[in-house]
């Protein structure tokens, strides 16, 4: 068992994850906890190189299974080099996306199905699970609009069709329904402060209150 806490943020495009990671980190610092902030795909040198392969180029650049394997390859380095060492030191780790994104985007969005993704997770992640996963939920049209307005952060997933984004949104909600002990769905179609308040309430009740 690892002594640190592992928190992940998940959600579709334009849900505001990075803003909420920053807000949660500030709230934790005010409690004397300096978290390690990281992201997927990426979070380790080789994983950041794989990220470029995944987020740049045409939406049809990869076959769905290739894409799933690339995300898992990046995750393996991220776990070995960043997440596990930090947790072993007792640090709190906040990751902007983790394994649920592969289930939602590749399993549901690209329709690979749950079973193959679960098999990949068993190999790559094993029995490590985040202590808390915050799923920021926003209607697809609203999220894609926000993502488009965000300067200089275009990625190939944002250019996939609306049906793909509807499937992955449903995927995240199904993941949350299957694992209510780990996942909290937050309505992200509200202002930043309201979302941050819900995130903080979840962290307080589920992690800080329990020590
Ligand atoms: P983001 O950093 O803006 O969230 O971009 C990363 C993109 O990669 C995002 O569109 C979701 C996608 N992604 C997957 O499709 N599968 C995964 O396993 C992960 C971690 C991300």
mmCIF file of C-alpha atoms and ligand atoms in Angstrom:
data_model
loop_
_atom_site.group_PDB
_atom_site.id
_atom_site.type_symbol
_atom_site.label_atom_id
_atom_site.label_comp_id
_atom_site.label_asym_id
_atom_site.label_seq_id
_atom_site.Cartn_x
_atom_site.Cartn_y
_atom_site.Cartn_z
ATOM 1 C CA UNK A 1 0.000 0.000 0.000
ATOM 2 C CA UNK A 2 1.132 3.522 -0.781
ATOM 3 C CA UNK A 3 0.866 6.212 1.897
ATOM 4 C CA UNK A 4 0.256 9.168 -0.502
ATOM 5 C CA UNK A 5 -3.093 10.141 -2.034
ATOM 6 C CA UNK A 6 -3.772 9.837 -5.736
ATOM 7 C CA UNK A 7 -6.427 12.120 -7.243
ATOM 8 C CA UNK A 8 -7.408 12.126 -10.906
ATOM 9 C CA UNK A 9 -9.474 14.573 -12.945
ATOM 10 C CA UNK A 10 -11.394 13.250 -15.912
ATOM 11 C CA UNK A 11 -13.879 14.545 -18.452
ATOM 12 C CA UNK A 12 -14.446 15.426 -22.070
ATOM 13 C CA UNK A 13 -13.022 18.327 -24.025
ATOM 14 C CA UNK A 14 -13.452 21.812 -22.559
ATOM 15 C CA UNK A 15 -14.601 20.607 -19.129
ATOM 16 C CA UNK A 16 -12.057 22.846 -17.353
ATOM 17 C CA UNK A 17 -9.853 20.150 -15.830
ATOM 18 C CA UNK A 18 -6.593 22.102 -15.845
ATOM 19 C CA UNK A 19 -8.218 25.120 -14.159
ATOM 20 C CA UNK A 20 -9.638 22.839 -11.479
ATOM 21 C CA UNK A 21 -6.280 21.080 -10.962
ATOM 22 C CA UNK A 22 -4.732 24.498 -10.304
ATOM 23 C CA UNK A 23 -7.539 25.454 -7.917
ATOM 24 C CA UNK A 24 -7.360 22.186 -5.972
ATOM 25 C CA UNK A 25 -3.571 22.445 -5.709
ATOM 26 C CA UNK A 26 -3.918 25.934 -4.206
ATOM 27 C CA UNK A 27 -6.527 24.706 -1.718
ATOM 28 C CA UNK A 28 -4.281 21.814 -0.665
ATOM 29 C CA UNK A 29 -1.269 24.134 -0.261
ATOM 30 C CA UNK A 30 -3.366 26.242 2.101
ATOM 31 C CA UNK A 31 -3.664 23.056 4.215
ATOM 32 C CA UNK A 32 0.117 22.524 4.139
ATOM 33 C CA UNK A 33 0.012 19.822 1.439
ATOM 34 C CA UNK A 34 2.272 20.421 -1.595
ATOM 35 C CA UNK A 35 0.880 18.161 -4.327
ATOM 36 C CA UNK A 36 2.700 16.729 -7.343
ATOM 37 C CA UNK A 37 0.833 17.907 -10.460
ATOM 38 C CA UNK A 38 0.973 15.784 -13.543
ATOM 39 C CA UNK A 39 -1.000 14.896 -16.664
ATOM 40 C CA UNK A 40 -1.790 12.262 -19.259
ATOM 41 C CA UNK A 41 -0.865 11.523 -21.893
ATOM 42 C CA UNK A 42 2.511 12.674 -20.564
ATOM 43 C CA UNK A 43 3.891 13.323 -17.116
ATOM 44 C CA UNK A 44 7.308 11.739 -17.794
ATOM 45 C CA UNK A 45 9.869 12.534 -20.536
ATOM 46 C CA UNK A 46 9.121 9.565 -22.836
ATOM 47 C CA UNK A 47 5.397 9.839 -22.152
ATOM 48 C CA UNK A 48 5.462 13.475 -23.283
ATOM 49 C CA UNK A 49 7.063 12.327 -26.553
ATOM 50 C CA UNK A 50 4.279 9.778 -27.004
ATOM 51 C CA UNK A 51 1.762 12.558 -26.218
ATOM 52 C CA UNK A 52 2.886 14.456 -29.299
ATOM 53 C CA UNK A 53 2.128 11.387 -31.434
ATOM 54 C CA UNK A 54 -1.346 11.161 -29.897
ATOM 55 C CA UNK A 55 -2.561 14.756 -29.904
ATOM 56 C CA UNK A 56 -1.094 16.004 -33.191
ATOM 57 C CA UNK A 57 -2.180 15.246 -36.726
ATOM 58 C CA UNK A 58 -5.281 13.945 -38.396
ATOM 59 C CA UNK A 59 -8.145 12.462 -36.311
ATOM 60 C CA UNK A 60 -7.785 9.192 -38.247
ATOM 61 C CA UNK A 61 -4.013 8.998 -37.740
ATOM 62 C CA UNK A 62 -4.162 5.828 -35.596
ATOM 63 C CA UNK A 63 -6.243 2.682 -35.547
ATOM 64 C CA UNK A 64 -8.230 2.678 -32.281
ATOM 65 C CA UNK A 65 -6.230 -0.184 -30.717
ATOM 66 C CA UNK A 66 -2.907 1.442 -31.670
ATOM 67 C CA UNK A 67 -4.129 4.580 -29.968
ATOM 68 C CA UNK A 68 -5.127 2.655 -26.829
ATOM 69 C CA UNK A 69 -1.725 0.960 -26.736
ATOM 70 C CA UNK A 70 0.106 4.279 -27.150
ATOM 71 C CA UNK A 71 -1.855 5.768 -24.235
ATOM 72 C CA UNK A 72 -1.000 2.684 -22.167
ATOM 73 C CA UNK A 73 2.673 2.850 -23.160
ATOM 74 C CA UNK A 74 2.821 6.487 -22.057
ATOM 75 C CA UNK A 75 0.990 5.565 -18.823
ATOM 76 C CA UNK A 76 3.515 2.864 -18.013
ATOM 77 C CA UNK A 77 6.396 5.368 -17.958
ATOM 78 C CA UNK A 78 4.235 7.918 -16.161
ATOM 79 C CA UNK A 79 3.483 5.384 -13.427
ATOM 80 C CA UNK A 80 7.038 4.081 -13.061
ATOM 81 C CA UNK A 81 8.846 7.422 -13.189
ATOM 82 C CA UNK A 82 6.411 9.918 -11.705
ATOM 83 C CA UNK A 83 3.294 8.606 -9.961
ATOM 84 C CA UNK A 84 4.579 5.596 -7.996
ATOM 85 C CA UNK A 85 7.794 7.245 -6.716
ATOM 86 C CA UNK A 86 5.773 10.255 -5.503
ATOM 87 C CA UNK A 87 3.145 8.099 -3.784
ATOM 88 C CA UNK A 88 5.882 6.025 -2.118
ATOM 89 C CA UNK A 89 7.286 9.254 -0.680
ATOM 90 C CA UNK A 90 3.867 9.991 0.789
ATOM 91 C CA UNK A 91 3.134 12.806 -1.658
ATOM 92 C CA UNK A 92 -0.314 13.727 -2.935
ATOM 93 C CA UNK A 93 -0.455 13.302 -6.706
ATOM 94 C CA UNK A 94 -3.029 15.068 -8.884
ATOM 95 C CA UNK A 95 -3.196 13.859 -12.462
ATOM 96 C CA UNK A 96 -5.063 15.645 -15.237
ATOM 97 C CA UNK A 97 -6.459 12.414 -16.787
ATOM 98 C CA UNK A 98 -5.507 8.780 -16.116
ATOM 99 C CA UNK A 99 -6.783 5.305 -17.054
ATOM 100 C CA UNK A 100 -10.490 6.257 -17.151
ATOM 101 C CA UNK A 101 -9.704 8.408 -20.198
ATOM 102 C CA UNK A 102 -8.589 5.302 -22.105
ATOM 103 C CA UNK A 103 -11.829 3.545 -21.164
ATOM 104 C CA UNK A 104 -13.956 6.572 -22.118
ATOM 105 C CA UNK A 105 -12.118 7.695 -25.277
ATOM 106 C CA UNK A 106 -10.883 4.414 -26.734
ATOM 107 C CA UNK A 107 -13.324 1.972 -25.089
ATOM 108 C CA UNK A 108 -16.523 3.997 -25.595
ATOM 109 C CA UNK A 109 -15.541 6.786 -28.037
ATOM 110 C CA UNK A 110 -13.740 4.522 -30.506
ATOM 111 C CA UNK A 111 -15.995 1.608 -29.506
ATOM 112 C CA UNK A 112 -13.244 -0.867 -28.644
ATOM 113 C CA UNK A 113 -15.494 -1.988 -25.785
ATOM 114 C CA UNK A 114 -14.855 -2.350 -22.062
ATOM 115 C CA UNK A 115 -13.260 -5.799 -22.014
ATOM 116 C CA UNK A 116 -10.095 -5.090 -24.072
ATOM 117 C CA UNK A 117 -9.457 -1.872 -22.168
ATOM 118 C CA UNK A 118 -9.939 -3.651 -18.826
ATOM 119 C CA UNK A 119 -7.338 -6.213 -19.964
ATOM 120 C CA UNK A 120 -4.871 -3.451 -20.833
ATOM 121 C CA UNK A 121 -5.476 -1.778 -17.470
ATOM 122 C CA UNK A 122 -4.780 -5.049 -15.647
ATOM 123 C CA UNK A 123 -1.403 -5.293 -17.382
ATOM 124 C CA UNK A 124 -0.349 -1.653 -17.130
ATOM 125 C CA UNK A 125 -1.983 -0.294 -13.977
ATOM 126 C CA UNK A 126 -2.506 -3.509 -11.998
ATOM 127 C CA UNK A 127 -4.452 -2.920 -8.817
ATOM 128 C CA UNK A 128 -3.461 0.710 -8.365
ATOM 129 C CA UNK A 129 -6.567 2.891 -8.380
ATOM 130 C CA UNK A 130 -6.932 6.590 -7.665
ATOM 131 C CA UNK A 131 -8.233 7.324 -4.168
ATOM 132 C CA UNK A 132 -10.586 9.853 -5.759
ATOM 133 C CA UNK A 133 -11.579 10.576 -9.357
ATOM 134 C CA UNK A 134 -13.378 13.808 -10.163
ATOM 135 C CA UNK A 135 -15.322 13.501 -13.385
ATOM 136 C CA UNK A 136 -16.078 16.941 -14.757
ATOM 137 C CA UNK A 137 -19.250 16.564 -16.808
ATOM 138 C CA UNK A 138 -20.375 19.074 -19.412
ATOM 139 C CA UNK A 139 -22.735 18.833 -22.411
ATOM 140 C CA UNK A 140 -20.710 18.027 -25.529
ATOM 141 C CA UNK A 141 -21.635 21.153 -27.516
ATOM 142 C CA UNK A 142 -20.724 23.443 -24.598
ATOM 143 C CA UNK A 143 -17.410 21.650 -23.960
ATOM 144 C CA UNK A 144 -16.365 21.680 -27.612
ATOM 145 C CA UNK A 145 -17.246 25.383 -27.830
ATOM 146 C CA UNK A 146 -15.051 26.138 -24.817
ATOM 147 C CA UNK A 147 -12.231 23.954 -26.185
ATOM 148 C CA UNK A 148 -12.304 25.789 -29.525
ATOM 149 C CA UNK A 149 -12.097 29.171 -27.799
ATOM 150 C CA UNK A 150 -8.999 28.049 -25.872
ATOM 151 C CA UNK A 151 -6.053 29.533 -27.765
ATOM 152 C CA UNK A 152 -3.208 27.344 -29.067
ATOM 153 C CA UNK A 153 -4.333 24.028 -27.556
ATOM 154 C CA UNK A 154 -5.858 22.332 -30.569
ATOM 155 C CA UNK A 155 -5.631 18.528 -30.386
ATOM 156 C CA UNK A 156 -6.825 15.836 -32.773
ATOM 157 C CA UNK A 157 -9.512 14.602 -30.386
ATOM 158 C CA UNK A 158 -11.280 17.958 -30.525
ATOM 159 C CA UNK A 159 -11.676 17.389 -34.262
ATOM 160 C CA UNK A 160 -13.394 14.017 -33.874
ATOM 161 C CA UNK A 161 -17.141 13.987 -34.570
ATOM 162 C CA UNK A 162 -19.860 14.867 -32.087
ATOM 163 C CA UNK A 163 -21.073 11.240 -31.845
ATOM 164 C CA UNK A 164 -17.588 10.232 -30.621
ATOM 165 C CA UNK A 165 -17.766 12.890 -27.900
ATOM 166 C CA UNK A 166 -21.305 11.858 -26.919
ATOM 167 C CA UNK A 167 -20.133 8.242 -26.526
ATOM 168 C CA UNK A 168 -17.164 9.158 -24.349
ATOM 169 C CA UNK A 169 -19.336 11.412 -22.159
ATOM 170 C CA UNK A 170 -21.670 8.465 -21.601
ATOM 171 C CA UNK A 171 -18.587 6.337 -20.922
ATOM 172 C CA UNK A 172 -17.404 8.585 -18.116
ATOM 173 C CA UNK A 173 -20.895 8.579 -16.558
ATOM 174 C CA UNK A 174 -21.021 4.777 -16.724
ATOM 175 C CA UNK A 175 -17.563 4.507 -15.121
ATOM 176 C CA UNK A 176 -18.808 6.761 -12.310
ATOM 177 C CA UNK A 177 -21.948 4.681 -11.853
ATOM 178 C CA UNK A 178 -19.898 1.459 -11.688
ATOM 179 C CA UNK A 179 -17.436 2.848 -9.128
ATOM 180 C CA UNK A 180 -19.255 5.286 -6.844
ATOM 181 C CA UNK A 181 -16.723 4.748 -4.061
ATOM 182 C CA UNK A 182 -13.947 6.221 -6.193
ATOM 183 C CA UNK A 183 -15.705 8.596 -8.588
ATOM 184 C CA UNK A 184 -17.566 11.857 -8.062
ATOM 185 C CA UNK A 185 -19.343 13.498 -11.001
ATOM 186 C CA UNK A 186 -19.210 17.286 -10.890
ATOM 187 C CA UNK A 187 -21.441 19.464 -13.073
ATOM 188 C CA UNK A 188 -18.805 21.471 -14.959
ATOM 189 C CA UNK A 189 -21.248 23.601 -16.955
ATOM 190 C CA UNK A 190 -21.133 26.218 -14.194
ATOM 191 C CA UNK A 191 -18.708 28.957 -13.220
ATOM 192 C CA UNK A 192 -15.224 28.024 -12.069
ATOM 193 C CA UNK A 193 -15.883 28.865 -8.393
ATOM 194 C CA UNK A 194 -18.964 26.656 -8.160
ATOM 195 C CA UNK A 195 -17.097 23.722 -9.704
ATOM 196 C CA UNK A 196 -14.061 24.302 -7.441
ATOM 197 C CA UNK A 197 -16.350 24.324 -4.368
ATOM 198 C CA UNK A 198 -17.790 20.913 -5.298
ATOM 199 C CA UNK A 199 -14.305 19.529 -5.975
ATOM 200 C CA UNK A 200 -13.066 20.763 -2.615
ATOM 201 C CA UNK A 201 -16.109 19.362 -0.792
ATOM 202 C CA UNK A 202 -15.393 15.943 -2.329
ATOM 203 C CA UNK A 203 -11.700 16.071 -1.369
ATOM 204 C CA UNK A 204 -12.531 17.144 2.163
ATOM 205 C CA UNK A 205 -15.185 14.555 2.805
ATOM 206 C CA UNK A 206 -13.542 11.635 1.004
ATOM 207 C CA UNK A 207 -9.839 12.181 1.731
ATOM 208 C CA UNK A 208 -9.095 14.819 4.373
ATOM 209 C CA UNK A 209 -11.807 13.837 6.832
ATOM 210 C CA UNK A 210 -10.549 10.250 6.682
ATOM 211 C CA UNK A 211 -6.908 11.261 7.229
HETATM 212 P P1 LIG B 1 -5.844 17.147 -22.843
HETATM 213 O O1 LIG B 1 -4.521 17.223 -22.177
HETATM 214 O O2 LIG B 1 -6.277 18.452 -23.412
HETATM 215 O O3 LIG B 1 -6.878 16.508 -22.016
HETATM 216 O O4 LIG B 1 -5.599 16.274 -24.185
HETATM 217 C C1 LIG B 1 -5.276 14.952 -24.178
HETATM 218 C C2 LIG B 1 -6.178 14.250 -25.171
HETATM 219 O O5 LIG B 1 -5.908 12.860 -25.151
HETATM 220 C C3 LIG B 1 -7.652 14.415 -24.835
HETATM 221 O O6 LIG B 1 -8.337 14.802 -26.003
HETATM 222 C C4 LIG B 1 -8.094 13.039 -24.402
HETATM 223 C C5 LIG B 1 -7.108 12.116 -25.030
HETATM 224 N N1 LIG B 1 -6.852 10.887 -24.248
HETATM 225 C C6 LIG B 1 -7.311 9.663 -24.728
HETATM 226 O O7 LIG B 1 -7.952 9.616 -25.784
HETATM 227 N N2 LIG B 1 -7.036 8.533 -24.022
HETATM 228 C C7 LIG B 1 -6.292 8.544 -22.870
HETATM 229 O O8 LIG B 1 -6.062 7.501 -22.269
HETATM 230 C C8 LIG B 1 -5.833 9.837 -22.375
HETATM 231 C C9 LIG B 1 -5.032 9.887 -21.107
HETATM 232 C C10 LIG B 1 -6.140 10.961 -23.099
#
